[in-house]
Coordinates of C-alpha atoms in Angstrom, one line a residue:
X1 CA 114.8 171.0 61.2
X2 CA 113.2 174.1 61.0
X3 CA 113.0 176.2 57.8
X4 CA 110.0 178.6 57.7
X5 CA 107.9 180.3 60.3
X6 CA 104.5 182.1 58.8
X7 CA 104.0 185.3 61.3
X8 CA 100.7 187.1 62.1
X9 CA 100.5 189.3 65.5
X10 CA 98.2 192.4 66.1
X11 CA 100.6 193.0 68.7
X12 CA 104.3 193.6 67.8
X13 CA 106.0 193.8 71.3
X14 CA 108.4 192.2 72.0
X15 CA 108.8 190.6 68.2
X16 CA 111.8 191.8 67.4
X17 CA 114.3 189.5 69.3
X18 CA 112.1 186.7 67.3
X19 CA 112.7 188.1 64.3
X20 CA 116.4 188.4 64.7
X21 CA 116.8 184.8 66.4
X22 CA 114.8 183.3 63.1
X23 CA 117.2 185.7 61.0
X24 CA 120.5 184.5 62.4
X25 CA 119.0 181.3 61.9
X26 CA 118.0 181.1 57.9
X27 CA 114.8 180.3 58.8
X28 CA 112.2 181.5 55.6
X29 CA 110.1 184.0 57.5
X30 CA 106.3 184.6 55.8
X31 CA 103.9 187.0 56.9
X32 CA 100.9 189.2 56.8
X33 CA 100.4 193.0 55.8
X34 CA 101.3 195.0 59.2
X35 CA 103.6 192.3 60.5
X36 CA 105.3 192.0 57.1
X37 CA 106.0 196.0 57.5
X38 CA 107.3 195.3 61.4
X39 CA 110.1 192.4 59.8
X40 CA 111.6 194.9 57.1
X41 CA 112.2 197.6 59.6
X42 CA 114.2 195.1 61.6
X43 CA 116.2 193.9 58.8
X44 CA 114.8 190.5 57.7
X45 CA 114.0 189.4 54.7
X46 CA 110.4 188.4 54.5
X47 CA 107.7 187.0 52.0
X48 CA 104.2 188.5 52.0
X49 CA 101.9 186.0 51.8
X50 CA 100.1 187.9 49.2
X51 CA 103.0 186.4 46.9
X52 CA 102.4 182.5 48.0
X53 CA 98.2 183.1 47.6
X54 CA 98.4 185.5 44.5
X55 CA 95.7 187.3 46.3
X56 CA 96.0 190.5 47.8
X57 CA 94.3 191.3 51.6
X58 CA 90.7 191.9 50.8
X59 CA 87.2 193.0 52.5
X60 CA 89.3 195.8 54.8
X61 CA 91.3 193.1 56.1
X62 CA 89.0 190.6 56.6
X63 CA 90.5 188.0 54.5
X64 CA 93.8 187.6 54.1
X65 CA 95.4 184.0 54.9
X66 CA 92.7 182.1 54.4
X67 CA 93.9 179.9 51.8
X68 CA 95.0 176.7 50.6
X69 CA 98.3 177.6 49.9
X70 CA 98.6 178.4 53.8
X71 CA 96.8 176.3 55.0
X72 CA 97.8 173.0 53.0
X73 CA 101.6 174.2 54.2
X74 CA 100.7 173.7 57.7
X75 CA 98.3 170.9 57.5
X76 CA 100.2 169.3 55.3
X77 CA 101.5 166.0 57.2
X78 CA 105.3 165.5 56.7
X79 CA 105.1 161.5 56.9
X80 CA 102.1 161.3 54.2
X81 CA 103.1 160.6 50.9
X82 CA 100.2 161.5 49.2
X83 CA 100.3 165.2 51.3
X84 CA 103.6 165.9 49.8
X85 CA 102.7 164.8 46.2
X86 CA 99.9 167.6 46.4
X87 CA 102.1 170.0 48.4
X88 CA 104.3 170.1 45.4
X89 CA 101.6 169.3 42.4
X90 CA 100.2 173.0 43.9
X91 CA 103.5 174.6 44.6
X92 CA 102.9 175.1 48.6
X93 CA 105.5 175.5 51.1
X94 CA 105.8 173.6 54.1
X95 CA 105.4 176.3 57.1
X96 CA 107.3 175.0 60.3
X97 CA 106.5 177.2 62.8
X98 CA 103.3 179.9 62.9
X99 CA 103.3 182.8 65.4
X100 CA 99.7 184.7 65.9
X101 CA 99.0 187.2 68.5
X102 CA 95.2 187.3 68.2
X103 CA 92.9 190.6 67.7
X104 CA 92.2 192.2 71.2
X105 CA 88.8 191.3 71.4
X106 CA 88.4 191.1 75.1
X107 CA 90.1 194.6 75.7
X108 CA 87.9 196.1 72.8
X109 CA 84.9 195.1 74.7
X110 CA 86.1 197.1 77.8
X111 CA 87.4 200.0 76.0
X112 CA 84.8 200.7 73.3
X113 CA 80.5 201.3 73.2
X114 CA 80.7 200.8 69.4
X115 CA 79.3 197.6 68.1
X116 CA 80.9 197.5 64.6
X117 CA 84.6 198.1 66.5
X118 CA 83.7 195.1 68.8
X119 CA 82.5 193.1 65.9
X120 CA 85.9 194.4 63.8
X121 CA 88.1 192.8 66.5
X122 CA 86.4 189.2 66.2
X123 CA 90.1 187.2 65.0
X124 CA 89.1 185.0 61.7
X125 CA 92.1 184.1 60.0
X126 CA 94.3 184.2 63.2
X127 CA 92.2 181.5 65.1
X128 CA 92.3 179.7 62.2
X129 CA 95.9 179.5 61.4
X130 CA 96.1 178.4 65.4
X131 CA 93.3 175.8 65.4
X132 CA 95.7 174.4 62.3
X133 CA 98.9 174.3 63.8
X134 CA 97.6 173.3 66.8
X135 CA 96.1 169.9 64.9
X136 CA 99.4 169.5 63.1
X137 CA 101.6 169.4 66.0
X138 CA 103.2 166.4 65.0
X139 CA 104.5 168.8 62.5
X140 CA 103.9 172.1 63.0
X141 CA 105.1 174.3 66.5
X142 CA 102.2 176.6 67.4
X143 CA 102.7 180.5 69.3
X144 CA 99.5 181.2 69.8
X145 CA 100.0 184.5 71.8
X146 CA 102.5 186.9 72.4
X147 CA 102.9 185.3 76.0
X148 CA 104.6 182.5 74.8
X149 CA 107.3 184.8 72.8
X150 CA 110.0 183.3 75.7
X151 CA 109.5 179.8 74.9
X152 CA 109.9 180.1 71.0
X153 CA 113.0 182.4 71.5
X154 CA 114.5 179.5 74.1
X155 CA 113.8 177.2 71.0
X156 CA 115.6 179.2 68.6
X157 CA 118.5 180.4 71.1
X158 CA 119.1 177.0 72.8
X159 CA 117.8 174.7 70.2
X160 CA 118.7 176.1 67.4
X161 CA 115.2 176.0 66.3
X162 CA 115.0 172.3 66.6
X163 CA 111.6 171.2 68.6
X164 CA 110.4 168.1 70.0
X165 CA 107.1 166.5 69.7
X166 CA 106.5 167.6 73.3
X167 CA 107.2 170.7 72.5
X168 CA 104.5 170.6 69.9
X169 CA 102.0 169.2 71.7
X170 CA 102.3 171.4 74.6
X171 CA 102.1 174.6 72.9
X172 CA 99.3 172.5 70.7
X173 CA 96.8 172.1 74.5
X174 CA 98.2 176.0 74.8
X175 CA 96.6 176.9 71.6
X176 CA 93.4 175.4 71.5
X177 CA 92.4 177.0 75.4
X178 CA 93.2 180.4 73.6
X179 CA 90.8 179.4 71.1
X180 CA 88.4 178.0 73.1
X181 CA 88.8 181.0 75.5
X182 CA 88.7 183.7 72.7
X183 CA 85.4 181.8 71.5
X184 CA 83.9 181.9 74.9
X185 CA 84.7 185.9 75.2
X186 CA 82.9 186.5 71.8
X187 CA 80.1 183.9 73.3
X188 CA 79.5 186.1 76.2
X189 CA 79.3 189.0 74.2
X190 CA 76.9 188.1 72.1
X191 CA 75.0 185.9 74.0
X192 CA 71.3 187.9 75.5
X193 CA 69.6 185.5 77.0
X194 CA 69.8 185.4 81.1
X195 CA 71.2 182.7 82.3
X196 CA 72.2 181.5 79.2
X197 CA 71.1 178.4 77.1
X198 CA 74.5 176.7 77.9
X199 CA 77.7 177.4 80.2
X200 CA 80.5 178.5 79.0
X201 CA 83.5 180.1 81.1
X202 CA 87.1 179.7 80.0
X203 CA 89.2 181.3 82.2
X204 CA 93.1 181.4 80.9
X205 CA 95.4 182.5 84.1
X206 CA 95.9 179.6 85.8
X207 CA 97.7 179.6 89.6
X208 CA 98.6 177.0 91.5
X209 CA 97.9 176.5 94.6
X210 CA 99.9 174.6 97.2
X211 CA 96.9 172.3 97.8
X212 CA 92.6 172.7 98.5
X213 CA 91.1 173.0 101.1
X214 CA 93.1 170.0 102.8
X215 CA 96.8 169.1 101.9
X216 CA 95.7 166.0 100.2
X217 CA 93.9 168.1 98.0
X218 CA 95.0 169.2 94.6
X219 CA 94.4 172.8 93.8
X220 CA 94.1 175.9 91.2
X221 CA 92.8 179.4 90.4
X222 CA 92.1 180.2 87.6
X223 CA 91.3 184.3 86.7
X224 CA 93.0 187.8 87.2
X225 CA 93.6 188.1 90.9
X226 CA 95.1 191.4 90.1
X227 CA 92.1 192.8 88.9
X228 CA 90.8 192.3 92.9
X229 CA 93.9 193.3 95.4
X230 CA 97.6 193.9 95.2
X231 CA 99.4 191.0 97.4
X232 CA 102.4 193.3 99.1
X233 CA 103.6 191.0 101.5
X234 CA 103.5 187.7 102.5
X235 CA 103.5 184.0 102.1
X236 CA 102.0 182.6 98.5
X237 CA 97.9 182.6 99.4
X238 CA 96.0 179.0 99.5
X239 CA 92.6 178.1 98.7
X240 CA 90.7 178.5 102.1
X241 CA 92.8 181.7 101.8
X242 CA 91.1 183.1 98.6
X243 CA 88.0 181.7 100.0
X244 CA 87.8 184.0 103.3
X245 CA 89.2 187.0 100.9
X246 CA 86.0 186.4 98.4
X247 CA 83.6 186.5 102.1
X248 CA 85.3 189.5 103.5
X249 CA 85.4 191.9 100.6
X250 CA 81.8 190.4 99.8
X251 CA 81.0 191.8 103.2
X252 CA 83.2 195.0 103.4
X253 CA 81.7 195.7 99.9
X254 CA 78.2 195.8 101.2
X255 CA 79.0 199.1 103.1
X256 CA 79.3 202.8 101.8
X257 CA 80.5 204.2 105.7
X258 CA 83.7 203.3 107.1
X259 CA 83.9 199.6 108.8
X260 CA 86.2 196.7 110.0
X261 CA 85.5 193.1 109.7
X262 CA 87.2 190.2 111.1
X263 CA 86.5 187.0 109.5
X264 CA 87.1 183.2 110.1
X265 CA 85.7 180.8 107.8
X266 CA 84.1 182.6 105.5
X267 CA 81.8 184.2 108.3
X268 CA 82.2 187.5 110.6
X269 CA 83.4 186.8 113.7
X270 CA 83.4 190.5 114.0
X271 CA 82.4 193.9 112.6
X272 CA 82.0 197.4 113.9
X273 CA 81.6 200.9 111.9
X274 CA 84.3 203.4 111.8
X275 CA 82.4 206.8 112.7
X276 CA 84.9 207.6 115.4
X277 CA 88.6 205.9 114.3
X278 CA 89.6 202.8 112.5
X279 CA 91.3 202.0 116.2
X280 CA 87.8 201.7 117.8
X281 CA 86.1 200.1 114.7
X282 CA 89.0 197.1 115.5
X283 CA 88.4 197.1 119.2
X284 CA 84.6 197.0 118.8
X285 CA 84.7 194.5 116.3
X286 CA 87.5 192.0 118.2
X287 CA 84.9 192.5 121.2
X288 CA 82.4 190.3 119.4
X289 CA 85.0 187.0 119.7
X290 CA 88.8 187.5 120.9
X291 CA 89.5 183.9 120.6
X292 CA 88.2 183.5 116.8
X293 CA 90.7 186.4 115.7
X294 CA 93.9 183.8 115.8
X295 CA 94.7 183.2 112.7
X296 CA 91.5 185.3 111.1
X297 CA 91.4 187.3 107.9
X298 CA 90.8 191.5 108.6
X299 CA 89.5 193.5 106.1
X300 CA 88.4 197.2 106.1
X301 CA 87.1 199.8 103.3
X302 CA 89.2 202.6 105.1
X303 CA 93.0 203.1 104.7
X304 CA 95.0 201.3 107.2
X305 CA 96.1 203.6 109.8
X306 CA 99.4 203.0 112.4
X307 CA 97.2 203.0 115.3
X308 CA 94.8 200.1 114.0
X309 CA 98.0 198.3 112.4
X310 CA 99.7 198.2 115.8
X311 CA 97.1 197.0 117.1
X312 CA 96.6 194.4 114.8
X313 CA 100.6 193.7 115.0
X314 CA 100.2 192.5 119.1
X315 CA 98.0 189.2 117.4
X316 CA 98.5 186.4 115.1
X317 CA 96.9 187.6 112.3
X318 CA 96.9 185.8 109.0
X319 CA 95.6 188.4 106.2
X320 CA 94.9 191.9 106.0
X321 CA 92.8 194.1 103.5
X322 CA 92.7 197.5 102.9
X323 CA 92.6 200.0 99.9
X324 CA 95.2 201.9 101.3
X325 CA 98.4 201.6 104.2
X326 CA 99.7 204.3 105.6
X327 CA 103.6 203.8 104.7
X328 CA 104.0 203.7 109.2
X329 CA 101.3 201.4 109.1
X330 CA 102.8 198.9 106.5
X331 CA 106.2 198.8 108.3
X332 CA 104.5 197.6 111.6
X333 CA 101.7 194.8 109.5
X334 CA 104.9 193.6 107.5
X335 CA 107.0 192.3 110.9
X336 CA 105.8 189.4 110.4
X337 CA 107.3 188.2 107.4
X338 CA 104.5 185.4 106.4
X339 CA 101.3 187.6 107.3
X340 CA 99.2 188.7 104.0
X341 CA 99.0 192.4 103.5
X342 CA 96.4 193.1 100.3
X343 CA 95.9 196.2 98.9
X344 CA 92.4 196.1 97.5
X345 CA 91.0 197.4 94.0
X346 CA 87.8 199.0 93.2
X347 CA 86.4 196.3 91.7
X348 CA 82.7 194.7 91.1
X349 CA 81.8 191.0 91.5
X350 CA 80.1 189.6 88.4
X351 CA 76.5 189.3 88.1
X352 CA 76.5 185.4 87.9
X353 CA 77.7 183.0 90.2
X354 CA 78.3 179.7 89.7
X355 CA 79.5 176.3 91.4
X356 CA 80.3 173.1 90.3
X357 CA 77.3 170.7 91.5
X358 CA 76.9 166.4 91.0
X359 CA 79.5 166.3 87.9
X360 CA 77.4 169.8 86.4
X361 CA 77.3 173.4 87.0
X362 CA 74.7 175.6 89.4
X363 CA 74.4 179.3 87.9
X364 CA 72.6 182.0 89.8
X365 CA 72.6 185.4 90.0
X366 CA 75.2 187.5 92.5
X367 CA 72.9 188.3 95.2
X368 CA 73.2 192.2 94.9
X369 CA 69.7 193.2 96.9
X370 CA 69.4 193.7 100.5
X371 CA 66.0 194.7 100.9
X372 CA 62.6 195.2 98.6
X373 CA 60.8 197.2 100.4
X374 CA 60.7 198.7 104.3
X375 CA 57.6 197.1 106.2
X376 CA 57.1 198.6 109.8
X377 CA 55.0 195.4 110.5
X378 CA 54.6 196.0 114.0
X379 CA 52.9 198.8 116.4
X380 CA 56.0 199.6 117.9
X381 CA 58.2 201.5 115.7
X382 CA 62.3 200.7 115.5
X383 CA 64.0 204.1 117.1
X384 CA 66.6 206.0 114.3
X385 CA 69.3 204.1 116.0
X386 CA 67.4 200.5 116.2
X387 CA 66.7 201.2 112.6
X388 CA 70.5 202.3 111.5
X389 CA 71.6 198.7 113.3
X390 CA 68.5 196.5 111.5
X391 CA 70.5 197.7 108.3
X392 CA 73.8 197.1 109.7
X393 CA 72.7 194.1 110.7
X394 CA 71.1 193.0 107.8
X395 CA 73.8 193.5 105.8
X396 CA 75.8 191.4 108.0
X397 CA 73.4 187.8 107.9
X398 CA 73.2 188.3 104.5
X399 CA 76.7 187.4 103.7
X400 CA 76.8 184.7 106.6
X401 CA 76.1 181.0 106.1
X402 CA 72.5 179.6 106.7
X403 CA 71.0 179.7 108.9
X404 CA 72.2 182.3 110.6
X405 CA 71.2 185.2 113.3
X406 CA 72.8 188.6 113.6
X407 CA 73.0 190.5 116.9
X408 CA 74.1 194.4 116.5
X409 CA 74.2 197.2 118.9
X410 CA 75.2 200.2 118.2
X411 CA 76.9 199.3 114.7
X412 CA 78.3 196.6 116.3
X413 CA 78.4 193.2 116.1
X414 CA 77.6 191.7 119.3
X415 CA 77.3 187.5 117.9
X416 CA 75.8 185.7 115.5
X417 CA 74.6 182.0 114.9
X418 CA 75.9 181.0 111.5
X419 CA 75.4 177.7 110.1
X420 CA 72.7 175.7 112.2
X421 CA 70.3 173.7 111.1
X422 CA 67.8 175.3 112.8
X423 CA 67.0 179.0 113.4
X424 CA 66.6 178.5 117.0
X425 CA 70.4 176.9 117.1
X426 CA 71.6 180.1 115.6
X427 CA 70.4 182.3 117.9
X428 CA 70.9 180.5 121.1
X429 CA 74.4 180.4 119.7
X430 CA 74.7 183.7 119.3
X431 CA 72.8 184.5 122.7
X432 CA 75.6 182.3 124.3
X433 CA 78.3 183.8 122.4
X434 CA 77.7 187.1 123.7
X435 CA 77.2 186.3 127.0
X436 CA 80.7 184.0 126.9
X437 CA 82.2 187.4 125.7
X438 CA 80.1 189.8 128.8
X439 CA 78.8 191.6 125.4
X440 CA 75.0 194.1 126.8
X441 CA 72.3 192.2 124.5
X442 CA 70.1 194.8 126.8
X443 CA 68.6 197.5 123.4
X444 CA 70.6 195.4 121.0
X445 CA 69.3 194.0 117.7
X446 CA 68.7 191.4 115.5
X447 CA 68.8 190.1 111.6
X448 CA 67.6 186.5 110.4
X449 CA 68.7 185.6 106.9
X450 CA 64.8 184.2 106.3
X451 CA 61.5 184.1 107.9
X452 CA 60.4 182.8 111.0
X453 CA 58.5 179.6 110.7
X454 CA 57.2 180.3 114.5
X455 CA 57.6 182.8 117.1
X456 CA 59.8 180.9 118.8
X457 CA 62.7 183.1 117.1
X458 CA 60.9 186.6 118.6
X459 CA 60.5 185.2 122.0
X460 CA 64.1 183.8 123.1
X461 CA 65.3 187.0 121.1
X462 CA 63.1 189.3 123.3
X463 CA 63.7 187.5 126.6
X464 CA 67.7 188.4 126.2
X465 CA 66.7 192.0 125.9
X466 CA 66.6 192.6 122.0
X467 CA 64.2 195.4 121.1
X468 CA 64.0 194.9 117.5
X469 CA 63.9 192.7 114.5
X470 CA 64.6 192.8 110.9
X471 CA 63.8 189.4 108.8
X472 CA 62.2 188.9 105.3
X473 CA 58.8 187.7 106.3
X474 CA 56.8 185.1 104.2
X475 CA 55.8 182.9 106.6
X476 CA 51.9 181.6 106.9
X477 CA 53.4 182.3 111.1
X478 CA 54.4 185.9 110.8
X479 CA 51.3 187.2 112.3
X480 CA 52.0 185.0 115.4
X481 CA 55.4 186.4 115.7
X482 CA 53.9 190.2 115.3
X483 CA 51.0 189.2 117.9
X484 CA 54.3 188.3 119.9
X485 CA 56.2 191.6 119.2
X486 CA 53.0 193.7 119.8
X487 CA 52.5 192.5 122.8
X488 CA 55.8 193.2 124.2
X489 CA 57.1 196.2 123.0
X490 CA 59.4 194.8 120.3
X491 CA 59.4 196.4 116.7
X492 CA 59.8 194.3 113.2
X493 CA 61.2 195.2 110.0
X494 CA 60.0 193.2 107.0
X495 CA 62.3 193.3 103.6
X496 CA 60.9 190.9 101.9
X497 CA 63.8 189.8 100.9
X498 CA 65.3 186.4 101.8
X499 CA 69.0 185.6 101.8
X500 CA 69.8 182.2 102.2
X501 CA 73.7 181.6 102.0
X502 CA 75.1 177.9 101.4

């Protein structure tokens, strides 16, 4: 049976229905400075536990619970005999229950450049009074946040306060990812050195996922998907779902102008600007492979207009992102009642990557560089218009899967060869691809994601009509490949920059 709860919250929404459950209830309620304050205004009687400790809150706060007379009353184990001698020798209560709603240390990093606030809002006493709970859950039922305020009250309302040791335990695993995840945020924070001397990510929002990437698959997210897109219509997203999402907007996000991208994948099938209308950036880009579309993922950095969305409406498409719908627009996408409309946030990937790799971890930096330096490496010179599409295309086969070949015309894309083992399989790929579609390769151009061990690359490209190149050079070949271009009137770019995707 329950009879005392010790209460410590930063945050006091959504308290008050506690309070009055553990009221109606007789339950002995204890409890620090502010939240001690918060309990009298709603009418319960409360103990400081300045009056258990016989010390007062010192250091500005900084020490208040940290105590044996708290602590001993909720480490105290109920079945030791011993325990309970000193429990009474010492004249400490038993505590039952103990609420904590931890400092906002996460949300003081975001909102504040002062060090000495940040520092402030490191939780001492609160993790502490969770971490020993949490151990005594045979005993003792944790609330380590203010999240869990539902549970306790469904406790208290339909249990009359009575818990079970699954209860306990639960809320116990609850209680020490908070803590591990509060230690991790401070971790990152403090933590300099790039990439760190060990990883640590803790990630708290967990959402399941009917499966992984195949139904026999078990799968999760874990992180703030509304800090990425808004989902306003459409069946519950899967994992090869999130996947193509994270490829598009990597993609989308690459571009300052207007553009369309249609992706299947986690590569672009498709992709035109949208200098003249959203319509003819869709119509350009679904050029580049009709039959890939079924099923694919769109995603633009312009607001989704009725024109484009009708056209988009005649096929079976299975996601759509945009920052904005116009209201006609959002009628027509959301006839079909299982299609994914997404409503996209500014938002900036993090700098570090990672991937779980042979039972460890791989950690690299996001790749947020598309080019080091402009080399006009060969004679002939890349018109304004080549040169606009060797960037548009660079772009492009830097966020598709080695190795892979790019093929743009006119802020187009006209194919690409993604995922070959060899960079002469990607570009005949592509080569086909845009002849399967009746696509001009005839002044178009073209992006490898690295360098060209021969000129083999440069001369199939130039025999299908291309009349430039943009790659990262490196090779001990590249001269042969500009002896290649030289002689036959094609221009290369050098970045010097490589951009291997796996």
């Amino acid at each position: 049976m329950v009879k005392s709860a010790l209460i410590s919250v930063f945050n006091k929404e959504n308290l008050s229905p506690i309070i009055k459950a553990l009221k109606e209830l007789n339950i002995q309620i204890y409890a620090t400075g502010g939240t001690k304050e918060f309990i009298l205004e709603q009418g319960a009687a409360v103990i400081p536990v300045e009056e258990i400790t016989d010390y007062p809150s010192i250091l500005g706060g900084r020490v208040k619970t940290l105590h044996p007379k708290i602590f001993g009353g909720i480490l105290g184990r109920r079945e030791n005999k011993d325990d309970l001698m000193q429990l009474q020798e010492y004249d400490i209560p038993q505590i039952d229950i103990v609420i904590v709603d931890l400092y906002p240390f996460e949300q003081t990093v975001k909102d504040s450049n002062s060090h000495e606030d940040i520092i402030e809002k490191i939780d001492i006493g609160g993790i502490s009074l969770i971490r020993a709970a949490a151990k005594n859950y045979k005993d003792v039922l944790i609330i380590p946040s203010r999240n869990d305020y539902g549970f306790l009250l469904n406790l208290l309302k339909s249990k009359k306060g009575v818990t079970t040791l699954e209860d306990r335990k639960e809320m116990a695993a609850k209680a020490f990812a908070i803590s591990s995840n509060y230690d991790s945020m401070i971790n990152d924070y403090l933590s300099t050195k790039e990439p760190p001397s060990h990883f640590s990510k803790n990630l708290m929002n967990q959402k399941s996922l009917r499966y992984g990437e195949n139904p026999h698959q078990k799968g999760a997210y874990y992180g703030n998907l509304e800090d990425v897109f808004v989902q306003l219509h459409g069946k519950e997203l899967s994992y090869n779902n999130l996947l193509d999402i994270d490829a598009a907007l990597s993609l989308v996000k690459e571009f300052d102008e207007g553009v369309l991208a249609i992706f299947k994948h986690n590569n672009a099938c498709g992709i035109a600007n949208a200098e003249r209308s959203l319509l003819d950036a869709w119509n350009r880009a679904l050029a580049a492979d009709p039959v890939s579309v079924f099923g694919g993922v769109i995603a633009t950095n312009k607001t989704m207009d009725i024109d484009t969305a009708s056209a988009i409406n005649e096929l079976f498409v299975e996601i759509v992102l945009a920052p904005e719908y116009d209201e006609e627009a959002l009628k027509i996408l959301k006839s079909k009642k299982n299609r994914i409309l997404l409503q996209t946030n500014d938002f900036e990937f993090e700098k570090w990557q990672y991937r779980s790799v042979l039972n460890g971890v791989l950690y690299q930096e996001h790749d947020s560089i598309n080019v080091n330096e402009i080399n006009f490496a060969t004679d002939n010179k890349p018109s304004d218009t080549e040169f606009d599409d060797l960037l548009f295309a660079n772009k492009i086969v830097k966020q598709s899967k080695s190795n892979a070949i790019v093929i743009v015309k006119n802020k187009q894309l006209i194919a690409s060869g993604v995922g070959q083992t060899s960079r002469v399989d990607s570009l005949n790929q592509a080569i086909e691809k845009a002849k399967r579609f009746e696509l001009n390769l005839e002044g178009a151009v073209m992006a490898s994601d690295a360098f060209f061990p021969f000129p083999d690359c440069v001369e199939i490209a130039s025999h299908a009509g291309i009349k430039a190149v943009i790659q990262p050079g490196g090779s001990i070949n590249d001269q042969k490949s500009l002896d290649f271009c030289n002689k036959n009137g094609v221009s290369m770019v050098l970045t010097g920059i490589r951009h291997f995707k796996h």
